[in-house]
Coordinates of C-alpha atoms in Angstrom, one line a residue:
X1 CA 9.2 -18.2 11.1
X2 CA 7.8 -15.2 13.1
X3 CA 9.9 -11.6 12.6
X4 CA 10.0 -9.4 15.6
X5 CA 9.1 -6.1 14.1
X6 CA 9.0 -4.4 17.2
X7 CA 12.8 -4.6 17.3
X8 CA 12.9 -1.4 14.5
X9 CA 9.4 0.0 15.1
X10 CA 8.9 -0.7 19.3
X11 CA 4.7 0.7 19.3
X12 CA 4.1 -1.9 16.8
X13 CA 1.8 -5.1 17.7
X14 CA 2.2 -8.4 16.4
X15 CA 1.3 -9.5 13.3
X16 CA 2.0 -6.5 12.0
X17 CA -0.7 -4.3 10.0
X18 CA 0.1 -1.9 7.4
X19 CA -1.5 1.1 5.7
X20 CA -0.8 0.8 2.4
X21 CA 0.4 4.2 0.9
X22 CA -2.1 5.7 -1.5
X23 CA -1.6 8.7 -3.4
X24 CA -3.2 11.7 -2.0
X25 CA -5.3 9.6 0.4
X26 CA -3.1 7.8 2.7
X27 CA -1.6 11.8 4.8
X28 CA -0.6 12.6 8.0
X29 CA -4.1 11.9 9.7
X30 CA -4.3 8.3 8.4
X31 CA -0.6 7.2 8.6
X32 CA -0.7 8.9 12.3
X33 CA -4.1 7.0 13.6
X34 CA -2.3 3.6 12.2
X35 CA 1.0 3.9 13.9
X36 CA -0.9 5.2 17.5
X37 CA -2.8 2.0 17.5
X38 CA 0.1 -0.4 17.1
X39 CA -0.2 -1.0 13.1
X40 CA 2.3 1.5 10.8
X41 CA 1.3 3.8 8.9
X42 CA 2.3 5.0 5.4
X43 CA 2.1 9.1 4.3
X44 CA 2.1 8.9 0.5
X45 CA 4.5 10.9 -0.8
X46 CA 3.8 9.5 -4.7
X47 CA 5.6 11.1 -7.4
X48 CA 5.5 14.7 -6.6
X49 CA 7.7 15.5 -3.1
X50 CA 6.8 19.2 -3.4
X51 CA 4.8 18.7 -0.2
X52 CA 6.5 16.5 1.8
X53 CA 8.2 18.1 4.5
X54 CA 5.0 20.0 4.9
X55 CA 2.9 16.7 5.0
X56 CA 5.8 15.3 7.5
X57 CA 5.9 18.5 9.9
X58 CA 2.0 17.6 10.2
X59 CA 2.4 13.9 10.7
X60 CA 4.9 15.0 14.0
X61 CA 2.8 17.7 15.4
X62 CA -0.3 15.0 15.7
X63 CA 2.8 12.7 17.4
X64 CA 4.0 15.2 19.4
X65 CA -0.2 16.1 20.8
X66 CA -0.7 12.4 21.5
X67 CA -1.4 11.5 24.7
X68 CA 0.0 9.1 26.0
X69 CA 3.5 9.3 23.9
X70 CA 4.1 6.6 21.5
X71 CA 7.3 4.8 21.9
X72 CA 9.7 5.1 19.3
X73 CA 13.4 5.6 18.9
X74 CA 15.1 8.4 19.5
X75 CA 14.2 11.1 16.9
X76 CA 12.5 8.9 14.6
X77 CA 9.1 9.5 13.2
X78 CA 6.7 6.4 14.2
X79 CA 5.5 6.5 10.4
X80 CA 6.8 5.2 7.0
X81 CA 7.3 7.7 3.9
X82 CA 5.8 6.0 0.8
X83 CA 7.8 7.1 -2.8
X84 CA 6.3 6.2 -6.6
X85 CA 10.2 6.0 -7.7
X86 CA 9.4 6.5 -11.5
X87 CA 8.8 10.2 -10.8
X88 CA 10.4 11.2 -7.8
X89 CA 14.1 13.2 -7.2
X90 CA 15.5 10.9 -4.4
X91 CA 18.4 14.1 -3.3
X92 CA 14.7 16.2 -2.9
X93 CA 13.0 13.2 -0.7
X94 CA 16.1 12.9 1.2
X95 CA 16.2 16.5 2.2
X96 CA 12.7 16.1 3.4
X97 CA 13.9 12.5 5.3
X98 CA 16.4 14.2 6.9
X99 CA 14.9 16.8 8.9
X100 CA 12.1 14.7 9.8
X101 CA 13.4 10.7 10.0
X102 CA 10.6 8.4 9.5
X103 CA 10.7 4.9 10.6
X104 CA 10.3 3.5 7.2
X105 CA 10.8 4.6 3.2
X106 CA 8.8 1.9 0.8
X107 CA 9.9 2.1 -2.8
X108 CA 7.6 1.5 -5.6
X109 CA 7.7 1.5 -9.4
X110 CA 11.0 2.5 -10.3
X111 CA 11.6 2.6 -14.3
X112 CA 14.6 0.5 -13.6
X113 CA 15.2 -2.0 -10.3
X114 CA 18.6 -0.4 -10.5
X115 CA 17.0 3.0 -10.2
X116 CA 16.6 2.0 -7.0
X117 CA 20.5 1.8 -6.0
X118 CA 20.9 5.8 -5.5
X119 CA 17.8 5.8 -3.6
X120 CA 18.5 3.6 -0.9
X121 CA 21.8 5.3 -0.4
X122 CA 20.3 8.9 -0.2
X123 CA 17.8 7.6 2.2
X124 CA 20.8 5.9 4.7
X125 CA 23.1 8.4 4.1
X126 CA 20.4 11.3 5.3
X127 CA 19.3 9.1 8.5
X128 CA 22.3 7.5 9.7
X129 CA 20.4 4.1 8.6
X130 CA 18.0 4.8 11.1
X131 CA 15.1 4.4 8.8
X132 CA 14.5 1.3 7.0
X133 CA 14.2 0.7 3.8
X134 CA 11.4 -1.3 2.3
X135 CA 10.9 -2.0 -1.4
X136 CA 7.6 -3.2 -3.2
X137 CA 7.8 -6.2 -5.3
X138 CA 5.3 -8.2 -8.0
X139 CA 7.2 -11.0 -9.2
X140 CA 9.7 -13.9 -8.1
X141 CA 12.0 -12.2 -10.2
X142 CA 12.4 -9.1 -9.0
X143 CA 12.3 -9.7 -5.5
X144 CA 15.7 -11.7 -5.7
X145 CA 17.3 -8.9 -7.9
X146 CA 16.3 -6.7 -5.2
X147 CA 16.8 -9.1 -2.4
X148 CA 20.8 -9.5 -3.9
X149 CA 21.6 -5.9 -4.9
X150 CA 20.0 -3.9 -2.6
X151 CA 19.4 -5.7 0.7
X152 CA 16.0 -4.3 1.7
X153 CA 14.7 -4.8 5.4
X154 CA 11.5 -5.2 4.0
X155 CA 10.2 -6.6 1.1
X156 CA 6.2 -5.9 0.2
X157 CA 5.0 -8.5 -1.8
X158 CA 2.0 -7.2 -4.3
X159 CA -0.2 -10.2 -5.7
X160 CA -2.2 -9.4 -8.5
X161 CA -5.5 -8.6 -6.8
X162 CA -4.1 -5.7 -5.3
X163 CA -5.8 -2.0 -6.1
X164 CA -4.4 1.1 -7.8
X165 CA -0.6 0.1 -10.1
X166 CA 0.9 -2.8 -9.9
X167 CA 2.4 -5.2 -12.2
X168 CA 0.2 -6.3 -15.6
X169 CA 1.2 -9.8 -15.3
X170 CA 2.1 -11.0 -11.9
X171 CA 0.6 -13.9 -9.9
X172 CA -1.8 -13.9 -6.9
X173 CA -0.8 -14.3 -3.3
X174 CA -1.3 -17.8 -3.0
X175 CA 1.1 -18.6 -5.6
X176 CA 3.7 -15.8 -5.6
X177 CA 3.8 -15.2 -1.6
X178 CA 5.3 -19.2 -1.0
X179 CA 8.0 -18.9 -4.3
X180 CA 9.3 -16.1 -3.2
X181 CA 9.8 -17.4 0.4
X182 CA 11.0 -20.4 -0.6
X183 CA 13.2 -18.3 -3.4
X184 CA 14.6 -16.9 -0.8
X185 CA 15.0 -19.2 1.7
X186 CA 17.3 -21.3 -0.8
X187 CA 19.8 -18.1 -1.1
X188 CA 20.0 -18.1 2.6
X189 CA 18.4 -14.6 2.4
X190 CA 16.2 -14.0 5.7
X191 CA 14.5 -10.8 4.8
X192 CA 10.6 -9.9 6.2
X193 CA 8.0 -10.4 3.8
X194 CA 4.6 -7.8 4.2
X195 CA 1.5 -9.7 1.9
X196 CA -0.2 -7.2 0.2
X197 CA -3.2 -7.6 -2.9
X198 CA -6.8 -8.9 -2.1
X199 CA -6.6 -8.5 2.2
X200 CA -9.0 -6.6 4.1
X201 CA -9.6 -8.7 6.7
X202 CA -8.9 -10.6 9.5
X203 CA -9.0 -14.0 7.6
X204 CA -7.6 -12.5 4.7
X205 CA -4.2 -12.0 7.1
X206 CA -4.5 -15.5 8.5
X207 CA -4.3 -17.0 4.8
X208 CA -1.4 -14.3 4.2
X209 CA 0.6 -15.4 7.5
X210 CA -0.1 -19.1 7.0
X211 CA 1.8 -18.5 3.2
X212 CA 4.9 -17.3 4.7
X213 CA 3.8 -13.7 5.4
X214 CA 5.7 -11.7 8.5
X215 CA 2.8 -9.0 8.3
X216 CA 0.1 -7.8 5.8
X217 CA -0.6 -4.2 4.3
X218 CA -4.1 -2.9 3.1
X219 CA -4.7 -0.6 1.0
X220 CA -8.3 -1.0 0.0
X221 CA -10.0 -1.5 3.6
X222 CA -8.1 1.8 4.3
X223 CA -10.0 3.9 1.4
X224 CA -13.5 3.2 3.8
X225 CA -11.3 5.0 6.7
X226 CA -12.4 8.2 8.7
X227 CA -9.3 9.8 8.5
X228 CA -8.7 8.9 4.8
X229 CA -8.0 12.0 2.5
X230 CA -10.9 10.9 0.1
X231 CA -14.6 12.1 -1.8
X232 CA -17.6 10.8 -0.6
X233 CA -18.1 9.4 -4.1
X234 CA -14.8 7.6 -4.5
X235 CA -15.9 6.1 -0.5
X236 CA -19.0 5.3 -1.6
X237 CA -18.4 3.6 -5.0
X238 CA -16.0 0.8 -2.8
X239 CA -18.9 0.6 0.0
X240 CA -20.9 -0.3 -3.1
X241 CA -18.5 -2.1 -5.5
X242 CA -19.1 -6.0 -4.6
X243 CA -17.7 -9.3 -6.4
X244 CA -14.1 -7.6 -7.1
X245 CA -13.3 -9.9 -9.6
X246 CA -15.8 -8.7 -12.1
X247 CA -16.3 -5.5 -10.5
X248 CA -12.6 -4.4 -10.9
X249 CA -10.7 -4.4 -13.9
X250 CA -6.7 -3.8 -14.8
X251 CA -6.7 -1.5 -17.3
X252 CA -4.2 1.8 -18.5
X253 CA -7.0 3.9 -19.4
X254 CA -7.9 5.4 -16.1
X255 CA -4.3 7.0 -16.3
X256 CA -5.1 8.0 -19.7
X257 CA -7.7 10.0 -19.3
X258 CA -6.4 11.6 -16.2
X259 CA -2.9 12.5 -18.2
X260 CA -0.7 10.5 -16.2
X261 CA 1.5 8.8 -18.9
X262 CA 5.0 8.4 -17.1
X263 CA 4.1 5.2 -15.4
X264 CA 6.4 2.5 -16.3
X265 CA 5.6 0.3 -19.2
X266 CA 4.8 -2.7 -17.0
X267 CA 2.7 -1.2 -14.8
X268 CA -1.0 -0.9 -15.1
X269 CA -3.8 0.1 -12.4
X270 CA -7.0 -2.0 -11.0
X271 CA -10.1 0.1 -10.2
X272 CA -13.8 -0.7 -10.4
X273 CA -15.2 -0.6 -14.0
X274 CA -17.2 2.1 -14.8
X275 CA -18.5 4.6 -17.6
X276 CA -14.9 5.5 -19.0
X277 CA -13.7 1.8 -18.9
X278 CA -16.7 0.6 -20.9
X279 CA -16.4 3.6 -23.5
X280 CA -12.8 2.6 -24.3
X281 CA -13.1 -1.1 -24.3
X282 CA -16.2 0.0 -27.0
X283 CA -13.9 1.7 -29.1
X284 CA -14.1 5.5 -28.0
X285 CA -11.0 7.2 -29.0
X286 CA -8.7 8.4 -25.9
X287 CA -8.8 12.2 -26.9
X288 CA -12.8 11.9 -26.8
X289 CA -12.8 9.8 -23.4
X290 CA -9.8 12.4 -22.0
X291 CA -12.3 15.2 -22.3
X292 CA -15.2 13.5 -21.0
X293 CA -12.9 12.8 -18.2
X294 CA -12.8 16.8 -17.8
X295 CA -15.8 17.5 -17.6
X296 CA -16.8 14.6 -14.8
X297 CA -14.4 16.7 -12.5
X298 CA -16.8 19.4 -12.8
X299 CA -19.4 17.1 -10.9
X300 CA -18.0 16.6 -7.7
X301 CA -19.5 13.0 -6.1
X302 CA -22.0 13.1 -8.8
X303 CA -18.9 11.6 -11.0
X304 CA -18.6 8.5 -9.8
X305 CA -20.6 5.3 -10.1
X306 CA -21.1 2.6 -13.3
X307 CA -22.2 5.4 -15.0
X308 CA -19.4 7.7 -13.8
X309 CA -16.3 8.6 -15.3
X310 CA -13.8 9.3 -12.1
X311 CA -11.1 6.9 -11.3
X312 CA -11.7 4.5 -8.7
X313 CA -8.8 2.4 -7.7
X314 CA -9.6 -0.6 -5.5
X315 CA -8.6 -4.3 -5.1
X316 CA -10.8 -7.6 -5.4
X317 CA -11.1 -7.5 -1.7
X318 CA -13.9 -4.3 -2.5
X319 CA -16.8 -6.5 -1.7
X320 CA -15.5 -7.0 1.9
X321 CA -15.4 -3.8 2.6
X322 CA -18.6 -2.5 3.8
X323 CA -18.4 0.3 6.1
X324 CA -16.8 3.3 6.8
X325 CA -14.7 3.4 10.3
X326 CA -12.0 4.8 12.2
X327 CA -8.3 3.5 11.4
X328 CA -8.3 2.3 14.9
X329 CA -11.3 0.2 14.9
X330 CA -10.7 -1.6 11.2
X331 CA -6.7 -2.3 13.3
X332 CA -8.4 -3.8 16.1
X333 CA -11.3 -5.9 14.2
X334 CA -8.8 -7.2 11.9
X335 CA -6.2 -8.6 14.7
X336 CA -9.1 -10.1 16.4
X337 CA -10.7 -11.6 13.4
X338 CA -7.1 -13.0 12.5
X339 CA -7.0 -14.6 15.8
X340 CA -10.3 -16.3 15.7
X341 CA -9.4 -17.8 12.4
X342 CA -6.3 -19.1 13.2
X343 CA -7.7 -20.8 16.5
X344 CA -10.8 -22.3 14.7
X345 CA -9.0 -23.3 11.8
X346 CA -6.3 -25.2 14.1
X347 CA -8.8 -26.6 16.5
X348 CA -11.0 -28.0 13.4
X349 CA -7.7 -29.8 11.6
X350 CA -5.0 -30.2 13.7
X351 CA -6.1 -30.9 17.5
X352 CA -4.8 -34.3 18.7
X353 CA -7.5 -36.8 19.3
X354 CA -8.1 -37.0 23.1
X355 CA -7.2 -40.9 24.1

């Protein structure tokens, strides 16, 4: 059944599109461009809030300079606020929240589901529940122990091909995406479901919608974005990178050697395999491949590639992605590319034989 999302974010077109929030990549530029074309757009606070209000102050002024004026509700940002939970202080987000209300706050990777609980109640208490709150799942399981405790408006469910953290063992779209639907369904629970994890295209989010999805998020397609925050060498890598299955990998090690230890224990990243991935699986002890890592930051762009050593997080859907363009344009490719495979795919199967 269709979910009118326009209801709670009025600029937004139908089926809604996402920008996933990416650490450091997904800022004010990016999550702006999304939301003035119709999608929504994530700012990606990750596990430091330091610079939030900042990055939020900059995310209104390009609202505020857009002509013609978005419509939104009254004093709400037309952008979502996106929190790693493991490592954030809600009371510090909430400050931010408060003096500048987004539309949305998406929870992700809390060391406990229940860590969650005080979150969600900073968040309403410091918008007068004016901004929703969506929480990211990777499992049947937790997406009814979130569904029943904390009543999401959204939930974001991550299938396993998805880039950057998610889950270790989790199921892909096709699989996980219908369970937790039906999961659902049988608890009388009717909460929006966002398919995320392996779509970057307009096909990918006619496969999504046909599985039970109410919208999709990207996160991948978005790293080939204009007004992504991101190297030239990281951009270029995923332009490269084809055949995600083989060409990504789920591994710890690219948090290892950048010193990032505080991740939950069930959590692991997928990024394209290169020189550091292939050293460890080879034995190389993490103290030699740590400072290896250090000295690849001295290369700038020079540092990535199979030979490289710099982090490169991206999903399975890499080998779609194949040029860089503006938010706008990958919004408005997508919705039509969804369209036209959801017409062909109906006329080829399902139109009535004429008598």
């Amino acid at each position: 059944m269709a979910y009118n999302f326009s209801i709670d974010y009025p600029w937004t077109k139908s089926p809604l599109i996402v920008s996933a929030p990416m650490m450091k990549i997904t800022m004010a530029s990016l999550a702006t461009a999304v939301s003035l074309t119709g999608g929504l757009g994530f700012l990606a606070a990750g596990f430091d809030t330091s610079h939030l209000n900042k990055d939020l102050e900059e995310a209104a002024k390009l609202i505020r300079d857009h002509d013609p004026p978005i419509q939104s509700q009254d004093g709400v940002l037309p952008i979502g606020v996106g929190f790693q939970n493991w490592g954030s202080d809600p009371k510090l987000a909430a400050a931010a929240v408060k003096k500048h209300v987004p539309a949305a706050v998406w929870f992700f990777a809390p060391t406990h589901l229940s860590d969650l609980l005080p979150w969600a109640k900073e968040m309403r208490e410091a918008t007068a529940q004016k901004t929703k709150v969506w929480v990211q799942v990777g499992s049947v399981a937790e997406a009814m122990e979130v569904a029943t405790t904390l009543q999401p408006d959204v939930l974001v469910i991550q299938g396993s091909d998805a880039g950057g953290h998610g889950l270790q063992r989790s199921a892909g779209l096709i699989t996980l995406l219908p369970e937790v639907a039906q999961s659902l369904g049988e608890k009388g629970m009717e909460i929006p479901l966002i398919a995320g994890g392996g779509i970057v295209n307009g096909r990918g989010m006619a496969a999504a919608l046909a599985l039970g999805a109410h919208g999709i998020t990207m996160g991948t397609r978005f790293l080939a974005a204009e007004e992504a925050v991101i190297s030239k060498g990281y951009q270029g890598e995923v332009l490269r990178a084809t055949d995600g299955g083989v060409s990504t990998v789920r591994t710890k090690i690219y948090d290892v050697t950048r010193k990032i230890l505080d991740w939950p224990k069930a959590y692991d990243g997928r990024g394209i395999v290169n020189r550091t991935y292939q050293d460890h699986i080879a034995g190389m002890p993490d103290q030699e491949n740590i400072a290896l890592y250090g000295e690849a930051m001295k290369q700038g762009d020079e540092a990535w590639g199979p030979e490289g050593r710099m982090t490169t997080y991206a999903g399975t859907g890499v080998g779609l992605v194949t040029k860089v363009q503006s938010a706008a344009a990958i919004l408005e490719e997508v919705w039509l590319d969804c369209e036209k495979a959801l017409c062909q795919t109906s006329k080829t199967y399902y139109q009535k034989a004429e008598p």
